[in-house]
mmCIF file of C-alpha atoms in Angstrom:
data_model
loop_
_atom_site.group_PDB
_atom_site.id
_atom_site.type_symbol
_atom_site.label_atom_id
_atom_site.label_comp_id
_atom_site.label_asym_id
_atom_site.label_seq_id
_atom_site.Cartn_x
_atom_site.Cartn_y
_atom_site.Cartn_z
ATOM 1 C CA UNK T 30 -74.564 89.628 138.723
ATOM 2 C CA UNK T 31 -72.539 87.806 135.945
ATOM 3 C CA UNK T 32 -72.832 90.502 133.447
ATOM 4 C CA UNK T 33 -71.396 93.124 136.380
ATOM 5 C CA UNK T 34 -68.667 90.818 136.688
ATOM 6 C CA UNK T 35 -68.035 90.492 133.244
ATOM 7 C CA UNK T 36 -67.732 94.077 132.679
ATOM 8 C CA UNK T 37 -65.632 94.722 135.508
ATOM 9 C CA UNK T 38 -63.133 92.233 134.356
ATOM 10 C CA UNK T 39 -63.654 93.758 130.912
ATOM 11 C CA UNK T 40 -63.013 97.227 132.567
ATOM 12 C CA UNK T 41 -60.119 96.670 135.155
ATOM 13 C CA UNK T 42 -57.759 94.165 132.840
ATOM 14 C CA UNK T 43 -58.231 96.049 129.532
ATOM 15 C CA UNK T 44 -57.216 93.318 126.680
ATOM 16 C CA UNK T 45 -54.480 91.485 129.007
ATOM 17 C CA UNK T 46 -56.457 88.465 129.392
ATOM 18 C CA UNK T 47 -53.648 86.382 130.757
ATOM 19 C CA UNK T 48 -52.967 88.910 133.585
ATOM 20 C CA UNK T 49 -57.267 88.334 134.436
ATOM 21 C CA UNK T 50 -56.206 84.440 134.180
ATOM 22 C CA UNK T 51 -53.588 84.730 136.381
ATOM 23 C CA UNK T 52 -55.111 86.823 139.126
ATOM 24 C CA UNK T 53 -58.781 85.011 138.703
ATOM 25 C CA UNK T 54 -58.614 81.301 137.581
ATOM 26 C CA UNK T 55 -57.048 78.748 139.650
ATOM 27 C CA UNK T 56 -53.289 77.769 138.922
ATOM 28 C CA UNK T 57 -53.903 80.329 136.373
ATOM 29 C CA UNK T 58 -50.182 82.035 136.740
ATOM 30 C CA UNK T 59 -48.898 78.434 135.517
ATOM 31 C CA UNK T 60 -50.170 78.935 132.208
ATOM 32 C CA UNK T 61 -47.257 81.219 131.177
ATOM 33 C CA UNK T 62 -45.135 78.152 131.698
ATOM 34 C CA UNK T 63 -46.867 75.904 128.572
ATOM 35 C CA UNK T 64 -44.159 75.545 126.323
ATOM 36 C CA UNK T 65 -46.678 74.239 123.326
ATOM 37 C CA UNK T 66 -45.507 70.572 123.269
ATOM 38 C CA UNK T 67 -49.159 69.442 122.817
ATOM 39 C CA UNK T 68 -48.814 66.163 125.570
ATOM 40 C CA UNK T 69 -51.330 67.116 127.620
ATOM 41 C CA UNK T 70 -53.928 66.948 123.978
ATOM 42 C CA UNK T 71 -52.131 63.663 123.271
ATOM 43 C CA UNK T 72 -52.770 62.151 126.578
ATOM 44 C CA UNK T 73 -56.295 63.352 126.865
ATOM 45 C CA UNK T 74 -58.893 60.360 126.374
ATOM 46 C CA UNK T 75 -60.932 62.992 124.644
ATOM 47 C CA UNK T 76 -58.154 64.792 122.973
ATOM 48 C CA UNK T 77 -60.136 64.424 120.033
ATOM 49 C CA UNK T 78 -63.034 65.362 120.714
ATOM 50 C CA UNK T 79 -62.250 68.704 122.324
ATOM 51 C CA UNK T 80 -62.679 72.422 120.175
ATOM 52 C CA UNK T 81 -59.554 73.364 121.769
ATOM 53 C CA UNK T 82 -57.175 71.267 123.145
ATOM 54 C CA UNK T 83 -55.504 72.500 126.887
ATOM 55 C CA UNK T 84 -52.237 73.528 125.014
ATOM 56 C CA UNK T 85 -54.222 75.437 122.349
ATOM 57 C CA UNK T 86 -56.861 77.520 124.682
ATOM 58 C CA UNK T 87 -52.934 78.697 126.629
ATOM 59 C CA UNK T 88 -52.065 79.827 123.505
ATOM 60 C CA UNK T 89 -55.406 81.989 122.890
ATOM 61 C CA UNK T 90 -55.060 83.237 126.762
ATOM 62 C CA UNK T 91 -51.709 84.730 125.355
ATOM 63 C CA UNK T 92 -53.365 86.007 122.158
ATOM 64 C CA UNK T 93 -56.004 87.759 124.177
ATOM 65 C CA UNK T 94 -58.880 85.589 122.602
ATOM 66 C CA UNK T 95 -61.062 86.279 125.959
ATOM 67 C CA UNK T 96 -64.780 85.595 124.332
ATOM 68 C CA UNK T 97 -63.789 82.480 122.796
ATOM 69 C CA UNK T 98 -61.614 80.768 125.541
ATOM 70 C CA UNK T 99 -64.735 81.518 128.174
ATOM 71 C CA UNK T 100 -67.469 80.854 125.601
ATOM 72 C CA UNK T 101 -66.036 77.352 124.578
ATOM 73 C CA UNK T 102 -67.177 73.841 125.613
ATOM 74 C CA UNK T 103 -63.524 72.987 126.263
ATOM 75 C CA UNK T 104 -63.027 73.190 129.588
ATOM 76 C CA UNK T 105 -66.059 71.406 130.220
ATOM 77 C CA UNK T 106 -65.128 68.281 128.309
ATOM 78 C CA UNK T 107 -62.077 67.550 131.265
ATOM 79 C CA UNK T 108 -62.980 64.751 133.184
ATOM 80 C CA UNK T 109 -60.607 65.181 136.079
ATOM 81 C CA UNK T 110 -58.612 61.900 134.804
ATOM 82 C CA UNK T 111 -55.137 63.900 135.811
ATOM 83 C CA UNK T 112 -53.356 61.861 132.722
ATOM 84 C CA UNK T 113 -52.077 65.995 131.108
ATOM 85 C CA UNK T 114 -50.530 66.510 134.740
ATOM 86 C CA UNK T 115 -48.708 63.441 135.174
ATOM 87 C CA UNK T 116 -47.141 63.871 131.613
ATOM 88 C CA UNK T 117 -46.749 67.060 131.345
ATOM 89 C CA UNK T 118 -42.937 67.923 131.013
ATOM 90 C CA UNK T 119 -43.026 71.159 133.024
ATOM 91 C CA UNK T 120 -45.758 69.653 135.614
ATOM 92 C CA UNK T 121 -48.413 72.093 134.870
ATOM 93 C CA UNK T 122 -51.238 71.406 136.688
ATOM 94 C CA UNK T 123 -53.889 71.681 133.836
ATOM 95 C CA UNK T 124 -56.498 69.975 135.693
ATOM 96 C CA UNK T 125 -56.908 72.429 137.768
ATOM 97 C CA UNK T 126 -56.559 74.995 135.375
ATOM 98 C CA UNK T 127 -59.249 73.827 133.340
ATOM 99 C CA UNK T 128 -61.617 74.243 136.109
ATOM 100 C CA UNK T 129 -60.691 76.884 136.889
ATOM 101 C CA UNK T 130 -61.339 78.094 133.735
ATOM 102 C CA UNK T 131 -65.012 77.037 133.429
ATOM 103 C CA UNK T 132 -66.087 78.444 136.907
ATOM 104 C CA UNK T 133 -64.478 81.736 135.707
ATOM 105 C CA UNK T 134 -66.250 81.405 132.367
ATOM 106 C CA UNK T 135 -69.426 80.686 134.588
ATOM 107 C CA UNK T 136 -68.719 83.987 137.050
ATOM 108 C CA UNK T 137 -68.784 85.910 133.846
ATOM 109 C CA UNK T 138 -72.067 84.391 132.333
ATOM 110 C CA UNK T 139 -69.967 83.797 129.163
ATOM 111 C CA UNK T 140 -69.822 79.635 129.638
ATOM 112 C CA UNK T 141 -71.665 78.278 126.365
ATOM 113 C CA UNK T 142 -75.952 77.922 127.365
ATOM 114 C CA UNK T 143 -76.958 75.047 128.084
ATOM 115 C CA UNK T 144 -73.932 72.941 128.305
ATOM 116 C CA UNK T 145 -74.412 69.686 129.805
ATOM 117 C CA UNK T 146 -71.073 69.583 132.531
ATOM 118 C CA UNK T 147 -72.251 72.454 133.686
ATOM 119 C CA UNK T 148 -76.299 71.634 134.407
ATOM 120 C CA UNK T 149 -75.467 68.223 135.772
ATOM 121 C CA UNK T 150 -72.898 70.019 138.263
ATOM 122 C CA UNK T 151 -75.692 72.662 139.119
ATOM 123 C CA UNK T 152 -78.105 69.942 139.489
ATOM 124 C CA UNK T 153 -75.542 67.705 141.951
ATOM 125 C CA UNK T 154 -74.344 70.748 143.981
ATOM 126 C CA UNK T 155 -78.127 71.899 144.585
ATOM 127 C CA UNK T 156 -78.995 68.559 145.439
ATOM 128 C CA UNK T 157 -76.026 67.220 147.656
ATOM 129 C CA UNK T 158 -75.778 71.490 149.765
ATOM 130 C CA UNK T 159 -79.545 70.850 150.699
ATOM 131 C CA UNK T 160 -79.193 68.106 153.218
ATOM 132 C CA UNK T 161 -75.229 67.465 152.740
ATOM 133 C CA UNK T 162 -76.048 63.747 151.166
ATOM 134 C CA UNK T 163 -76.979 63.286 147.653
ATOM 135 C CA UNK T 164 -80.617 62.417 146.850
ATOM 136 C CA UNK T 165 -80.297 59.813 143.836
ATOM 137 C CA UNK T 166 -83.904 59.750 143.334
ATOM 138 C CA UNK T 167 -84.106 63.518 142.975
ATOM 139 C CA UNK T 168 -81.016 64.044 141.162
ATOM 140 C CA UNK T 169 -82.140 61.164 138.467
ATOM 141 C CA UNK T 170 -85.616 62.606 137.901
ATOM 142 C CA UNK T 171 -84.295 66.304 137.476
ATOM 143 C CA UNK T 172 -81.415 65.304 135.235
ATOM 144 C CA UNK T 173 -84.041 62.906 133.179
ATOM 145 C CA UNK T 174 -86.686 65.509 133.017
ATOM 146 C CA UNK T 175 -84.609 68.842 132.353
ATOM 147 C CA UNK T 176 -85.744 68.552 128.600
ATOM 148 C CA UNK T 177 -89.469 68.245 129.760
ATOM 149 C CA UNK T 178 -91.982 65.370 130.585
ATOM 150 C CA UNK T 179 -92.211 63.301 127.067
ATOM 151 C CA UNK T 180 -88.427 63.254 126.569
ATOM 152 C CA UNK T 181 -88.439 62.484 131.233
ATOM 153 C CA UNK T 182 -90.104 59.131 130.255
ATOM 154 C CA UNK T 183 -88.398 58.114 127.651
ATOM 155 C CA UNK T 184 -85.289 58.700 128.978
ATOM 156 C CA UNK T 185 -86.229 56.778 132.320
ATOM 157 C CA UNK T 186 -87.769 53.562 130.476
ATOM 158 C CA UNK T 187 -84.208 53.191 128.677
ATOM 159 C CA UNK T 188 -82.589 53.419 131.852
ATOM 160 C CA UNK T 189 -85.327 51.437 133.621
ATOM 161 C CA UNK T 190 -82.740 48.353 134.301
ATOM 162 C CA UNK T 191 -80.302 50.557 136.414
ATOM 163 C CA UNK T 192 -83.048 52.131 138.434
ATOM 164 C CA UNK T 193 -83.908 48.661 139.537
ATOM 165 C CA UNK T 194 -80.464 47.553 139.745
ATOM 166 C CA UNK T 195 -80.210 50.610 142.363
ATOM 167 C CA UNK T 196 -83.322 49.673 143.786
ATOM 168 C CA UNK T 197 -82.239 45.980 144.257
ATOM 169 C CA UNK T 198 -79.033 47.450 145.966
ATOM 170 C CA UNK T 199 -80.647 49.997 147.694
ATOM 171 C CA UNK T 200 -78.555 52.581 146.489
ATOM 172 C CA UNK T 201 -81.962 54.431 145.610
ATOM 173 C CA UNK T 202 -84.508 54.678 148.033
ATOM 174 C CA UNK T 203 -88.626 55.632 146.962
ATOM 175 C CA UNK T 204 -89.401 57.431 150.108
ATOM 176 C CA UNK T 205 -86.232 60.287 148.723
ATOM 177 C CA UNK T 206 -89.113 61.789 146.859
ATOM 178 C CA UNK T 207 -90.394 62.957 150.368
ATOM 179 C CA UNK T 208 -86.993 64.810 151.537
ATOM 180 C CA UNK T 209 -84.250 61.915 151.842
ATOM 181 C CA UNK T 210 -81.337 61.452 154.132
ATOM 182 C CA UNK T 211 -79.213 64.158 155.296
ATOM 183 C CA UNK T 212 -76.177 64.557 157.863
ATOM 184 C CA UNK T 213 -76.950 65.690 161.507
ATOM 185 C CA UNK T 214 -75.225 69.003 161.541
ATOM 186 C CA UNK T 215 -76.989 70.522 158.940
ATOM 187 C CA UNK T 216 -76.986 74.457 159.735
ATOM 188 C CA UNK T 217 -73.341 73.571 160.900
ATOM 189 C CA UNK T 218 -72.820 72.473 156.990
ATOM 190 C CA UNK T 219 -74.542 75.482 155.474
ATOM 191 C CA UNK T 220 -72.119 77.850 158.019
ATOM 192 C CA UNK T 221 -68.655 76.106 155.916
ATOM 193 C CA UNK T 222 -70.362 76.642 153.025
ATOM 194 C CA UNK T 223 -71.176 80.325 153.012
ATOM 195 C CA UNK T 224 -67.757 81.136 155.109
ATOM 196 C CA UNK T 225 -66.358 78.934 152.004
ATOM 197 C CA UNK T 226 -68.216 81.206 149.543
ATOM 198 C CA UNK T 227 -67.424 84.670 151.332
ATOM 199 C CA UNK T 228 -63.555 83.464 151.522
ATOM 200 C CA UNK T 229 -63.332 83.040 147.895
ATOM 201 C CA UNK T 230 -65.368 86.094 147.250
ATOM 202 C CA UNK T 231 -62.741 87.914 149.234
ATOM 203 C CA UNK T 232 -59.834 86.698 147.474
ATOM 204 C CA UNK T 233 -61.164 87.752 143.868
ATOM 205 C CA UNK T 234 -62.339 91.542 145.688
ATOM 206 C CA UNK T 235 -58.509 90.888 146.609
ATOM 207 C CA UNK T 236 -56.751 90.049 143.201
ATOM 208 C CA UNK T 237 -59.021 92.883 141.876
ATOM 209 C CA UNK T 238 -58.044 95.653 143.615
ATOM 210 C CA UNK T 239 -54.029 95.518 143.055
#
């Protein structure tokens, strides 16, 4: 599915990656407005940590640089902290651009493998669509034991003091491991969620076909 998508991006936008931003990624016609002043990098807690900085992966948009903008671990480093949009001079909302940019990186199947943002949100949204509550118990075994069983228990006995801080404030409960808690409308849930999925699914059919 990702690869078809790839390809028909690829196919219908022809080297004018900014026009595929625009029409694709959320907020994405607002990045023809970054005028390069490099506040949003400076305000960033990990500014320095990222492989492109926000003001530097709008410039590669505008150079075309389509495989490395979607195959970097930048967008996934943005921790929804909002400091770039409340500084930014010309109030882009880069946020939202950002992830916008990794869910369009993920559509494509060209987001980098195995990059931790993007498991852990897999993990959570699996988890939390199932019964419409998050399962802590489930959650913290499948994050600890994504790497397999030896690296599992090591990873649980050096968190073994929050699990029983959890425990102690019953913010975990044993007896998840049999199903958990859920809300009471939970076919009612699932119905927003696919009406959700087929809304946004006609909006890109949308953006594609002009």
């Amino acid at each position: 599915m990702s690869t078809a998508i790839n390809q028909t991006m690829i196919d219908k936008y022809k080297g004018n990656f900014l026009k595929e931003v625009v029409d694709n990624v959320e907020e994405g016609d607002w990045v023809k407005m970054c005028m390069q002043c490099g506040v949003c990098s400076g305000s960033c807690p990990f500014g320095p940590h990222w492989e492109h900085p926000p003001q530097e992966i709008f410039m590669m948009i505008r150079a075309n640089k389509r495989e490395e903008v979607l195959s970097s671990s930048s967008m996934w480093m943005c921790t929804s902290c909002y400091n770039c949009i409340a500084r930014c001079p010309r109030g882009l909302p880069i946020t939202h651009i950002m992830h916008g940019l990794a869910t369009h990186a993920k559509r494509t199947g060209l987001m980098p493998k195995r990059q931790p943002t993007a498991d852990f949100g897999t993990k959570f949204w699996n988890n939390i669509t199932k019964n419409g509550r998050a399962n802590e118990l489930k959650l913290g075994l499948a994050l600890y034991f994504k790497d397999g069983f030896a690296e599992g228990v090591k990873v649980a006995m050096a968190q073994q003091k929050l699990g029983m801080n959890m425990l102690k404030t019953k913010r975990m409960n044993p007896m998840e491991i049999l199903g958990g808690h859920g809300i009471q409308d939970k076919s009612g849930f699932h119905a927003m969620l696919e009406k959700a999925q087929e809304l946004e699914m006609a909006r890109l059919q949308a953006a594609n076909k002009e």
